[in-house]
Coordinates of N, CA and C in Angstrom, one line a residue:
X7 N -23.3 -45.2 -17.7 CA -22.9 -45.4 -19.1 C -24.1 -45.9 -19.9
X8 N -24.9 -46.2 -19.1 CA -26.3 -46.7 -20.2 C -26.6 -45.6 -21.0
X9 N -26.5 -46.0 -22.3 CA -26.6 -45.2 -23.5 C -26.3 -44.6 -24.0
X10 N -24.6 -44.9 -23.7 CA -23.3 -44.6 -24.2 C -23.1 -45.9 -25.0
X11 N -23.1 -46.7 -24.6 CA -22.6 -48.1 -25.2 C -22.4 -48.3 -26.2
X12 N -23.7 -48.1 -27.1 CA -23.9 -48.4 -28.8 C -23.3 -47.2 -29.6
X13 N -23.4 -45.6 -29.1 CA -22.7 -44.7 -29.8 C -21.5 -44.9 -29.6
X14 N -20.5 -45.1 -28.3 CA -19.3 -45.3 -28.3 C -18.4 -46.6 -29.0
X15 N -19.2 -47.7 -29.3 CA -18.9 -48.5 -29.7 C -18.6 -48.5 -31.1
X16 N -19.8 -47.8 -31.9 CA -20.3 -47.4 -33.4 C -18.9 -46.6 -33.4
X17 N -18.3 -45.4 -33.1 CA -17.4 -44.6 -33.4 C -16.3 -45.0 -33.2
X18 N -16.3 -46.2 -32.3 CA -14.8 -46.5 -32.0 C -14.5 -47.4 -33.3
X19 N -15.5 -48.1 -33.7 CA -15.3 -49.0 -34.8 C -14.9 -48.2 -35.9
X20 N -15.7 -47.1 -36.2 CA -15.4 -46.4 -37.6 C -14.1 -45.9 -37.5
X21 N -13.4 -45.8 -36.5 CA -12.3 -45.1 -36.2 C -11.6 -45.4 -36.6
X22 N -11.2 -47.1 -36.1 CA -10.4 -48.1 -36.2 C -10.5 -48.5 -37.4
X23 N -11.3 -48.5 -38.4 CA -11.6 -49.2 -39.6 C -10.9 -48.3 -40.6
X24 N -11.1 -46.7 -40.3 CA -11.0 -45.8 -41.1 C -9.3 -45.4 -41.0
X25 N -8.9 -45.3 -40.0 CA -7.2 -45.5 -39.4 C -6.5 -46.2 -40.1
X26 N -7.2 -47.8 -39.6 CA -6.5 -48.5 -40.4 C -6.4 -48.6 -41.6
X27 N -7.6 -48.1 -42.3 CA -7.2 -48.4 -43.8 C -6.4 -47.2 -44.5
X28 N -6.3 -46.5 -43.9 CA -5.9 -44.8 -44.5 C -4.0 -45.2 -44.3
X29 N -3.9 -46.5 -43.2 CA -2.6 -46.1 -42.7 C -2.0 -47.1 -43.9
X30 N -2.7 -48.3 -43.7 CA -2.1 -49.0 -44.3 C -1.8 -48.5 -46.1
X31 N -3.0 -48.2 -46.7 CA -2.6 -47.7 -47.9 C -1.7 -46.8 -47.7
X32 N -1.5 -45.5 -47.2 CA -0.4 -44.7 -47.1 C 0.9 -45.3 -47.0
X33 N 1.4 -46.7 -46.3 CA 2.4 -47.3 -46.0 C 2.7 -48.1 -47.4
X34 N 1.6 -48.6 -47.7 CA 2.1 -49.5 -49.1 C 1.5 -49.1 -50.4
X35 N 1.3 -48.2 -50.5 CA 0.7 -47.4 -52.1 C 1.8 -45.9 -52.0
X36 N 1.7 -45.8 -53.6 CA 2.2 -44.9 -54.1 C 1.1 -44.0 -54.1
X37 N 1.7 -42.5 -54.1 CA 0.2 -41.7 -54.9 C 0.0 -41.6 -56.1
X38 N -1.3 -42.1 -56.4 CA -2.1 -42.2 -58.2 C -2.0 -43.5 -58.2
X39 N -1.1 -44.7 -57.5 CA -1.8 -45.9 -57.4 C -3.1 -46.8 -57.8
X40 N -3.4 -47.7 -58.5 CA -4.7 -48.4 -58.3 C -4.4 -49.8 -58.2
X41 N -5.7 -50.4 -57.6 CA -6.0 -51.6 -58.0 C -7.3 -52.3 -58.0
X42 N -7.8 -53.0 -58.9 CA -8.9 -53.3 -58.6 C -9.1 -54.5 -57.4
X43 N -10.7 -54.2 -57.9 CA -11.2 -54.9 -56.3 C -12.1 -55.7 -56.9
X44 N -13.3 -55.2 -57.7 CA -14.5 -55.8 -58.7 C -14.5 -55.1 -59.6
X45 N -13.7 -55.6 -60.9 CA -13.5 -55.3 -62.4 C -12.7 -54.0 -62.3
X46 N -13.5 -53.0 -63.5 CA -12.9 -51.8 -63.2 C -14.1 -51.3 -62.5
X47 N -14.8 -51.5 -61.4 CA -16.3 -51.0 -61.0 C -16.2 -50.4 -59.6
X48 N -15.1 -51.0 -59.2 CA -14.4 -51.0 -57.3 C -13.3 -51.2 -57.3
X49 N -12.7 -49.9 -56.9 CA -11.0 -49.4 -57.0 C -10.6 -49.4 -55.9
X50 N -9.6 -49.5 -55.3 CA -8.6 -48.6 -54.7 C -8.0 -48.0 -55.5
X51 N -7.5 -46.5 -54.9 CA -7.2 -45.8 -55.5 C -6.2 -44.3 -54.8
X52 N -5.2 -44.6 -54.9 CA -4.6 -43.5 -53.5 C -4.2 -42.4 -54.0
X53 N -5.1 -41.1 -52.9 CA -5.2 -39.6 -53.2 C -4.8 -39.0 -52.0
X54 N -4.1 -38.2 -51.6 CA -4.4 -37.4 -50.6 C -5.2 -36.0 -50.6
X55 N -5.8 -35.7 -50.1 CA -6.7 -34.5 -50.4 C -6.4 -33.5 -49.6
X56 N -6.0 -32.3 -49.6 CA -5.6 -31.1 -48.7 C -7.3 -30.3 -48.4
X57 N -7.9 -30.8 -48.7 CA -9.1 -29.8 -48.1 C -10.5 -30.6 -47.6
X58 N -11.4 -30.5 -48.8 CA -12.5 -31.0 -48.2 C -12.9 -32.0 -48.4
X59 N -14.0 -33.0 -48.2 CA -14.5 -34.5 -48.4 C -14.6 -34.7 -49.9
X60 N -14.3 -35.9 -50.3 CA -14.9 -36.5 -51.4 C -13.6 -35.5 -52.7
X61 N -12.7 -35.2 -52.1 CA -11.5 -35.1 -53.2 C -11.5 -33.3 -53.5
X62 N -12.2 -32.4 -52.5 CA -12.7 -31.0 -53.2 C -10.9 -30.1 -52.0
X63 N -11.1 -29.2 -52.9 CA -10.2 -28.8 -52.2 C -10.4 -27.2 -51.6
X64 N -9.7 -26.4 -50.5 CA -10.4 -25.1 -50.5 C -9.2 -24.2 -49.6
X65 N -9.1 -23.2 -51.0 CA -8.3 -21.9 -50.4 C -7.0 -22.2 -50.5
X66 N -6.1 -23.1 -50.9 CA -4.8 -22.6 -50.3 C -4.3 -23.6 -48.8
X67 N -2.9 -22.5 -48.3 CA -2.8 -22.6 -46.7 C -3.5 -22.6 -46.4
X68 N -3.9 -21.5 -46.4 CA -4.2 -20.5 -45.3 C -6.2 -21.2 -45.5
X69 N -6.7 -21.5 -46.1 CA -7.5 -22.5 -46.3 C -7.4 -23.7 -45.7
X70 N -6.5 -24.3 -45.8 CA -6.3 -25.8 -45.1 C -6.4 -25.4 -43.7
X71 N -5.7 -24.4 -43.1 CA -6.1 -24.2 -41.6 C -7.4 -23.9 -41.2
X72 N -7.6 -22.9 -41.7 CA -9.3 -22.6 -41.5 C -9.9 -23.4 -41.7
X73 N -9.9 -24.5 -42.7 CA -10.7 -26.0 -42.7 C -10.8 -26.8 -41.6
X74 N -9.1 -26.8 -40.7 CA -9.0 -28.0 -39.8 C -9.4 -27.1 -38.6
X75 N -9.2 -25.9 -38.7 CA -9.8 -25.0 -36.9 C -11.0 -25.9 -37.0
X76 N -12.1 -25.2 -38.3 CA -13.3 -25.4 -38.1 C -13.9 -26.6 -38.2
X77 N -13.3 -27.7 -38.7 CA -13.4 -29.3 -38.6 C -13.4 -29.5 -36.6
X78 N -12.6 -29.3 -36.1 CA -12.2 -29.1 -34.6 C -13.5 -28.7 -34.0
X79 N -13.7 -27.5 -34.2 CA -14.7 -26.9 -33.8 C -15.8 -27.1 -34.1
X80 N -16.3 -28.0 -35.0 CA -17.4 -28.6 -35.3 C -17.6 -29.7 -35.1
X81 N -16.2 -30.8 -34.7 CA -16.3 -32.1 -33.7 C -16.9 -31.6 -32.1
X82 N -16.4 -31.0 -31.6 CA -16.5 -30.3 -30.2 C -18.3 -30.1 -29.7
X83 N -18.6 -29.3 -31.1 CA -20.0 -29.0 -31.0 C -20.9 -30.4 -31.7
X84 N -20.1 -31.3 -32.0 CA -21.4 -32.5 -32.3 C -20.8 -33.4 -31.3
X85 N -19.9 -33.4 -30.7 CA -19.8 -34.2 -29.7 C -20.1 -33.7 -28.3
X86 N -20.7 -32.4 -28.6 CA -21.1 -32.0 -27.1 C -22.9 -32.6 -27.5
X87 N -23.3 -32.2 -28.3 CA -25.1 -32.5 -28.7 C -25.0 -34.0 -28.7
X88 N -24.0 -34.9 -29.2 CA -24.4 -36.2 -29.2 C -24.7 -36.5 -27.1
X89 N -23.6 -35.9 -26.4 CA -23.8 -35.9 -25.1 C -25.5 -35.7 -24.4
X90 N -25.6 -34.3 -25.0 CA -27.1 -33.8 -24.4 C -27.8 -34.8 -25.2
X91 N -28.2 -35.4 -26.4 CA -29.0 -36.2 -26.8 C -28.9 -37.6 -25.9
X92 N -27.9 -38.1 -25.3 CA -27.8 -39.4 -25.2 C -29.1 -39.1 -23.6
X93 N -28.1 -37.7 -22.8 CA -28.7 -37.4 -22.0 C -30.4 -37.5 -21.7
X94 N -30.6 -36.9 -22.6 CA -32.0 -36.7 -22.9 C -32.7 -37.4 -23.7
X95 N -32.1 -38.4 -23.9 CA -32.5 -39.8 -23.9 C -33.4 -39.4 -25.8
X96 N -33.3 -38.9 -26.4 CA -33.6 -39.1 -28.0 C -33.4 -40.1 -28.8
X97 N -34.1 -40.3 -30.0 CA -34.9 -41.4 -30.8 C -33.4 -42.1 -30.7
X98 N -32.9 -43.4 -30.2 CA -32.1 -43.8 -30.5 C -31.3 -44.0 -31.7
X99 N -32.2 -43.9 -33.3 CA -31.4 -44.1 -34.4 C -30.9 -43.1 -34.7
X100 N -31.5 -42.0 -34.3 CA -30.8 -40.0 -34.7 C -29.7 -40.7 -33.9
X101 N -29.7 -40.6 -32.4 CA -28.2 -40.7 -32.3 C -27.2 -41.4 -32.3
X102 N -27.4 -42.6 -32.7 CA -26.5 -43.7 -34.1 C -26.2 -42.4 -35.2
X103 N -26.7 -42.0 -36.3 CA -26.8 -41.1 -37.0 C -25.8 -40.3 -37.1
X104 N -25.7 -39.2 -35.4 CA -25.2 -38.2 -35.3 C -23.7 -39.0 -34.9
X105 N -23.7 -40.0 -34.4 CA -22.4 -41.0 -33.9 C -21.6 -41.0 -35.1
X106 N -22.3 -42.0 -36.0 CA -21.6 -41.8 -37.5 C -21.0 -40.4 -37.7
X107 N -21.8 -39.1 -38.2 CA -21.1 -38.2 -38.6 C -19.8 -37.5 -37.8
X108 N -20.2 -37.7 -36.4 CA -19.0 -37.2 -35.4 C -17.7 -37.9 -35.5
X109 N -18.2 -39.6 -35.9 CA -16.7 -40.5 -35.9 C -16.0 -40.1 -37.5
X110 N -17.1 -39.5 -38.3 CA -16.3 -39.2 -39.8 C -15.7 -38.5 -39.9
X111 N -16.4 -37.0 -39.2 CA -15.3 -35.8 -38.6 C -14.3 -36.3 -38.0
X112 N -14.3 -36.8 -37.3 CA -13.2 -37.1 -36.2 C -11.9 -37.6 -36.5
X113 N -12.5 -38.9 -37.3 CA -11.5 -39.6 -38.5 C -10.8 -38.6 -39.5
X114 N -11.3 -37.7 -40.3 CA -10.5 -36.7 -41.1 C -9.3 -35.7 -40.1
X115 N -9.9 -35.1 -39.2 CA -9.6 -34.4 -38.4 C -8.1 -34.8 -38.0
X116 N -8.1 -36.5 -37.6 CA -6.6 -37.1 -36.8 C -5.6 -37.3 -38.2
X117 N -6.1 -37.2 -39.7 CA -5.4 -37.5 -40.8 C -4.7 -35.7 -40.9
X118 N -5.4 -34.7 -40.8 CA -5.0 -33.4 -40.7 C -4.1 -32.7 -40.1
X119 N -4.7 -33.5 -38.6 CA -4.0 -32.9 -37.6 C -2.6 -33.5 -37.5
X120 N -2.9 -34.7 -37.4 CA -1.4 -35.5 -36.8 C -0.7 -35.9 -38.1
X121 N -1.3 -36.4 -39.6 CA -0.5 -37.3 -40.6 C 0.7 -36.3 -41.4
X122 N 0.6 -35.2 -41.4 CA 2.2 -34.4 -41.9 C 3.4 -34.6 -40.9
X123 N 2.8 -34.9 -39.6 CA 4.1 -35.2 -38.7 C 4.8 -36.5 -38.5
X124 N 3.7 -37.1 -38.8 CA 4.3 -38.9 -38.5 C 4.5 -39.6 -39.6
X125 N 4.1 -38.8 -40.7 CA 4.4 -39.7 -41.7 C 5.7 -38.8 -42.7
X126 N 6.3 -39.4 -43.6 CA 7.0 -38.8 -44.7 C 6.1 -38.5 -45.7
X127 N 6.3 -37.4 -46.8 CA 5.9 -37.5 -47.9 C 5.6 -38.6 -49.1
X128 N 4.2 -38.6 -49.4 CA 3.9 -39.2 -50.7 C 4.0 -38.9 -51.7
X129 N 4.6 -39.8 -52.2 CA 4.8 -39.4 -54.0 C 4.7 -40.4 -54.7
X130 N 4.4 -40.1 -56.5 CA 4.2 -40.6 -57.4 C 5.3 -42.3 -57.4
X131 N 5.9 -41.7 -57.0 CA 7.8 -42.6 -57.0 C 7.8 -43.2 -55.6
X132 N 7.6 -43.0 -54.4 CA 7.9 -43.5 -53.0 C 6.8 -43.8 -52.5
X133 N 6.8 -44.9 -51.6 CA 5.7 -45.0 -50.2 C 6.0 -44.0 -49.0
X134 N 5.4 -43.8 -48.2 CA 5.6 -43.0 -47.0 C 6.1 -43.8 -46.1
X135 N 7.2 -43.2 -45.2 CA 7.7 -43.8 -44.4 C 6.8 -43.4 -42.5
X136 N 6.4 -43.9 -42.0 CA 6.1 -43.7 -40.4 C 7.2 -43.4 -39.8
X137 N 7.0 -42.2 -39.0 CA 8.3 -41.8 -38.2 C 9.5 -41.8 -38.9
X138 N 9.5 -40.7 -39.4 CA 11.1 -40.7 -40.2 C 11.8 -40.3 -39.6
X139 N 12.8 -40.3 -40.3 CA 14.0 -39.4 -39.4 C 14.4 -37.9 -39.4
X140 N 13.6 -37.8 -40.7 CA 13.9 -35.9 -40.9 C 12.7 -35.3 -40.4
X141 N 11.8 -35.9 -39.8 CA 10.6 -35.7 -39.1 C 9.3 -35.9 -40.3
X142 N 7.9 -35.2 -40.0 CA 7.6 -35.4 -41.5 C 6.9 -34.6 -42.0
X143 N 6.3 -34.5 -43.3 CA 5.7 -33.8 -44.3 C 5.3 -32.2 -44.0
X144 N 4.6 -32.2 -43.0 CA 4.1 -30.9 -42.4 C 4.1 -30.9 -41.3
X145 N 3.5 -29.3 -40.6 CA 3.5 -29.5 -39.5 C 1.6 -29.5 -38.9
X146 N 1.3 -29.5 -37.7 CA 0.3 -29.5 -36.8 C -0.7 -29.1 -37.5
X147 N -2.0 -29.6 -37.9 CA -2.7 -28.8 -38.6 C -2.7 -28.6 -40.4
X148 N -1.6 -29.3 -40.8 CA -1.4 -29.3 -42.3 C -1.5 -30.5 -43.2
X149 N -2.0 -31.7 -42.2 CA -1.9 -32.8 -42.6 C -2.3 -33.0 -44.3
X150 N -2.7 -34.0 -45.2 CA -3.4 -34.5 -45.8 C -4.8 -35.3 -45.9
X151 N -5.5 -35.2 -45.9 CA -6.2 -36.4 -45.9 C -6.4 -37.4 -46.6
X152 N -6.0 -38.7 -46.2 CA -6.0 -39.6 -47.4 C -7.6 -40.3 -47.5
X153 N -7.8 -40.7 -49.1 CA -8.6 -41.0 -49.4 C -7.9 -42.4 -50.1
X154 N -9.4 -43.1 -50.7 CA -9.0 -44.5 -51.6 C -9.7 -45.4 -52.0
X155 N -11.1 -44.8 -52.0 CA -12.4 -46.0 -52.6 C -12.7 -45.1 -53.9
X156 N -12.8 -45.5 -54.9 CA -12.8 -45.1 -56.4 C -13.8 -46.3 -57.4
X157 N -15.1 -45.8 -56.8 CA -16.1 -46.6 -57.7 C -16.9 -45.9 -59.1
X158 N -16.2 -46.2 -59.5 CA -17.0 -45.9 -61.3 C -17.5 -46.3 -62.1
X159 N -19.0 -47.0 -61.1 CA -19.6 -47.5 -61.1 C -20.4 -47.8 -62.9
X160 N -20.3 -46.3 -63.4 CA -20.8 -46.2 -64.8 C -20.2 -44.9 -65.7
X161 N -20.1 -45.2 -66.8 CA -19.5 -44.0 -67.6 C -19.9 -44.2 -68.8
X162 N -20.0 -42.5 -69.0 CA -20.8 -42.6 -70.2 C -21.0 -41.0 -70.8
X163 N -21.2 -40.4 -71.9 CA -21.3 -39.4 -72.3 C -22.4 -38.0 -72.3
X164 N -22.0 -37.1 -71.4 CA -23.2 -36.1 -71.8 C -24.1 -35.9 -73.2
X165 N -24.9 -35.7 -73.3 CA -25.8 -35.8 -74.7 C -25.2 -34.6 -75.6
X166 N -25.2 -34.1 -76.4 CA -24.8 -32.5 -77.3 C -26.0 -31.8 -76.4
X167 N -27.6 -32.0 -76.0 CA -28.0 -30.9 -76.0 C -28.8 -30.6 -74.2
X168 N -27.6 -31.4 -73.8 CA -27.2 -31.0 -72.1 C -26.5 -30.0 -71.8
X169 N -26.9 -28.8 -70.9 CA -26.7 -27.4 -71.1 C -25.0 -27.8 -70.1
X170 N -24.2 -27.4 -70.4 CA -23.0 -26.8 -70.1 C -21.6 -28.2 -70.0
X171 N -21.9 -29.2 -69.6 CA -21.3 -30.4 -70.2 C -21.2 -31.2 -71.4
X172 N -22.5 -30.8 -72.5 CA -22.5 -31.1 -74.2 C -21.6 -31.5 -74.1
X173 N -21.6 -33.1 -74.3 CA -20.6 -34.0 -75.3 C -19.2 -34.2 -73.8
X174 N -19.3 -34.0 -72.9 CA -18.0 -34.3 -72.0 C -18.7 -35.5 -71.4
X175 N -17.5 -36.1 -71.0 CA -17.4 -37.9 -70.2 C -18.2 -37.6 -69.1
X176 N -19.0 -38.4 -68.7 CA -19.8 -38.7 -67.4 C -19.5 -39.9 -66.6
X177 N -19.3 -39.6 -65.6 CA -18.7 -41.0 -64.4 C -19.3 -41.0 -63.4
X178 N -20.1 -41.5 -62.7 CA -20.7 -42.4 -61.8 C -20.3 -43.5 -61.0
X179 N -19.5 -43.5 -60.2 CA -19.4 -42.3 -58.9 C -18.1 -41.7 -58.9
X180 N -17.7 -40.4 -59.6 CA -16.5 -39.9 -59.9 C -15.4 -39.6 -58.5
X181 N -15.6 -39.1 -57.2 CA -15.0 -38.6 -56.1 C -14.6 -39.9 -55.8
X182 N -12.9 -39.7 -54.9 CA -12.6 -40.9 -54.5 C -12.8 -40.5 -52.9
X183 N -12.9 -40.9 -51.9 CA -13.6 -41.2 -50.5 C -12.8 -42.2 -49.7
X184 N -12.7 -42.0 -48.2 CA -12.7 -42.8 -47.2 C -13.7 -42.9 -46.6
X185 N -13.5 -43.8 -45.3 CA -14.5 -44.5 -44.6 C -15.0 -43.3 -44.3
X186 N -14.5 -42.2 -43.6 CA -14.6 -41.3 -42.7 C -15.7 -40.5 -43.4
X187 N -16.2 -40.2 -44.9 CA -16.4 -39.7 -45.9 C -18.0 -40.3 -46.0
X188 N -17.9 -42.1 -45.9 CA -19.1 -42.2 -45.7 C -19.5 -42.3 -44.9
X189 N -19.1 -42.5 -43.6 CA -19.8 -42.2 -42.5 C -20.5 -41.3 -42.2
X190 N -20.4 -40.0 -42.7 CA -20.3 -38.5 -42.8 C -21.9 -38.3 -43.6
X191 N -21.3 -39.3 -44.4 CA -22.6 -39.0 -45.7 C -23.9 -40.0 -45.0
X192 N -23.7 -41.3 -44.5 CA -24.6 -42.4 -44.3 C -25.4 -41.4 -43.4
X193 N -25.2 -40.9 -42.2 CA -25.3 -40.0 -41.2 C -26.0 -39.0 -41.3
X194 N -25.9 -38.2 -42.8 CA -26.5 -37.0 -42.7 C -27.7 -37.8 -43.8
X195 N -27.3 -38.9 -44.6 CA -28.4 -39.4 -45.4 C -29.8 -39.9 -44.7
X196 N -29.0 -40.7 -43.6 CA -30.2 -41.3 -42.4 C -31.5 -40.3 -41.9
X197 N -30.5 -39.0 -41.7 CA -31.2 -38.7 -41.0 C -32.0 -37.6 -41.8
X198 N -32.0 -37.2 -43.0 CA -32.8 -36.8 -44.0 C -33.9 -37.4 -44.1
X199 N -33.8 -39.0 -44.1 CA -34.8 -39.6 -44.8 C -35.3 -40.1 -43.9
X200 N -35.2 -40.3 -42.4 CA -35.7 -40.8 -41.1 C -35.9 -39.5 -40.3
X201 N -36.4 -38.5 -40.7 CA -36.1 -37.3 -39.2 C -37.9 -37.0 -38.8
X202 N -38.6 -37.5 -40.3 CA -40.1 -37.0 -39.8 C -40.3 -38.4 -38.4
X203 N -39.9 -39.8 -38.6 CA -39.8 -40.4 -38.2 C -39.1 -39.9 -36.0
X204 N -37.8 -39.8 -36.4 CA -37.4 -39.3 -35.4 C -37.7 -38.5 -34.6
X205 N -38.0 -36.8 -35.2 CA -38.7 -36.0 -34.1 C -40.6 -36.4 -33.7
X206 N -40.8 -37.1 -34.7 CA -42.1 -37.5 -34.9 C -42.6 -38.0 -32.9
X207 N -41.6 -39.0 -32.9 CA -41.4 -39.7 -31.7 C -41.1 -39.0 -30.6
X208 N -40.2 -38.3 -31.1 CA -39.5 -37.0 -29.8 C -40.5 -36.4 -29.5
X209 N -41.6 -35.9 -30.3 CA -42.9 -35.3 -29.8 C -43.4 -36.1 -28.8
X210 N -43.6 -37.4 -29.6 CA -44.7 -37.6 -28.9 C -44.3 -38.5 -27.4
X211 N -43.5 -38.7 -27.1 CA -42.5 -39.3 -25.8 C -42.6 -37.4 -25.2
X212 N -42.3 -36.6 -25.9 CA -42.4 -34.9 -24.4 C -43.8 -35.0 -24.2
X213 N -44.6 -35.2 -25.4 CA -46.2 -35.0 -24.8 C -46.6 -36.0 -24.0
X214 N -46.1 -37.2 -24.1 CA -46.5 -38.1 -22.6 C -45.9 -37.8 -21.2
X215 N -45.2 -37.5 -21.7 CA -44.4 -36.8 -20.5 C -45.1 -35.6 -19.9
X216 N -45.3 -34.4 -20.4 CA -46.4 -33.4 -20.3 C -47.8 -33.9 -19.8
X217 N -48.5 -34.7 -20.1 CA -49.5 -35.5 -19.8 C -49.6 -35.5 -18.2
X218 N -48.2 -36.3 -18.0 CA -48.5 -37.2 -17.0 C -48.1 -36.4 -15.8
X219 N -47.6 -35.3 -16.4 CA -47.3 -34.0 -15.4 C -48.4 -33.4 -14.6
X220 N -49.7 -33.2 -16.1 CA -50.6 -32.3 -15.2 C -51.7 -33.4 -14.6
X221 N -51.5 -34.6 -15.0 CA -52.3 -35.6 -14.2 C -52.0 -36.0 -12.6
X222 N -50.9 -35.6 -12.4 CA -50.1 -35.7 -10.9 C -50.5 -34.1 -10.0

């Protein structure tokens, strides 16, 4: 298990954090709900989203499925690479990194998969009930994804002679988001900004390796 530890532990946490908070607001929030947290600047804010991260939506049904196959299928494949990397022993903060993005997939994925059946319907008017009686909302695959951090941070107006917005409201940070969302984002941001860093190292750990091959 050496060098499993710190990635399994990192994902188990995001999981748990991200779970719980998605359950709990679905249990005691309405949908379109708010409340503040810090001023109007940090919200809660309860959405469920039928498609993609950060409140986007895509296709329809028959869209929402194709979303969650390929959500599935793209956990599978970063949790097989996070495997070969731990294996192959790589820059340990890439695979923190890749941990994050796999536990944010992962996290949306169990809101998709499983939340139309265990839960009831959200509405403007009602909380959702866990395990109902008439079973729930959707079936396998149709879930929602709930979302609920709503920071707007700043707002303020496009100028007249900004090409295609002239004169419409500007919000900063407009998408509402779960954990799962930043995880996703912290993850792919890390590793943008750390990767010269990362393979940098990966080089040069195979070339000592290589070295010490033709020296033997």
């Amino acid at each position: 298990m050496k060098g499993y530890t710190k990635p399994l532990l990192l994902i188990t946490i995001i999981l748990l954090v991200d779970q719980i908070s998605k359950i709990w607001v679905k249990l005691n929030m309405t949908i379109g709900q708010s409340f503040k947290v810090i001023s109007d600047k940090v919200m809660i804010q309860f959405i469920e989203n039928p498609g993609m991260a950060y409140g986007m939506e895509f296709g329809g049904e028959y869209g929402k499925l194709f979303l969650s196959v390929f959500r599935i299928i793209a956990v599978i494949g970063i949790g097989y690479g996070l495997v070969y990397m731990v294996k192959n022993k790589y820059n340990r903060g890439f695979i923190l990194n890749v941990a994050l993005i796999f536990a944010g997939a992962l996290g949306n994925i169990i809101d998709s998969a499983f939340y139309g059946m265990i839960f009831s319907e959200s509405t403007p008017y009602q909380k959702a009930v866990l395990f109902p009686e008439g079973g729930g909302y959707a079936t396998f695959l149709h879930g929602y994804v709930v979302d609920m951090f709503h920071l707007p941070m700043w707002k303020g107006t496009f100028p007249t002679w900004f090409p295609i917005w002239s004169g419409e409201e500007f919000v900063f940070f407009r998408p509402i988001f779960n954990v799962a969302d930043s995880a996703i984002s912290i993850g792919v941001f890390l590793i943008l900004i750390f990767n010269n860093r990362y393979f940098k190292e990966e080089h040069v750990e195979k070339h000592d390796v290589n070295d010490e091959v033709v020296e033997d």
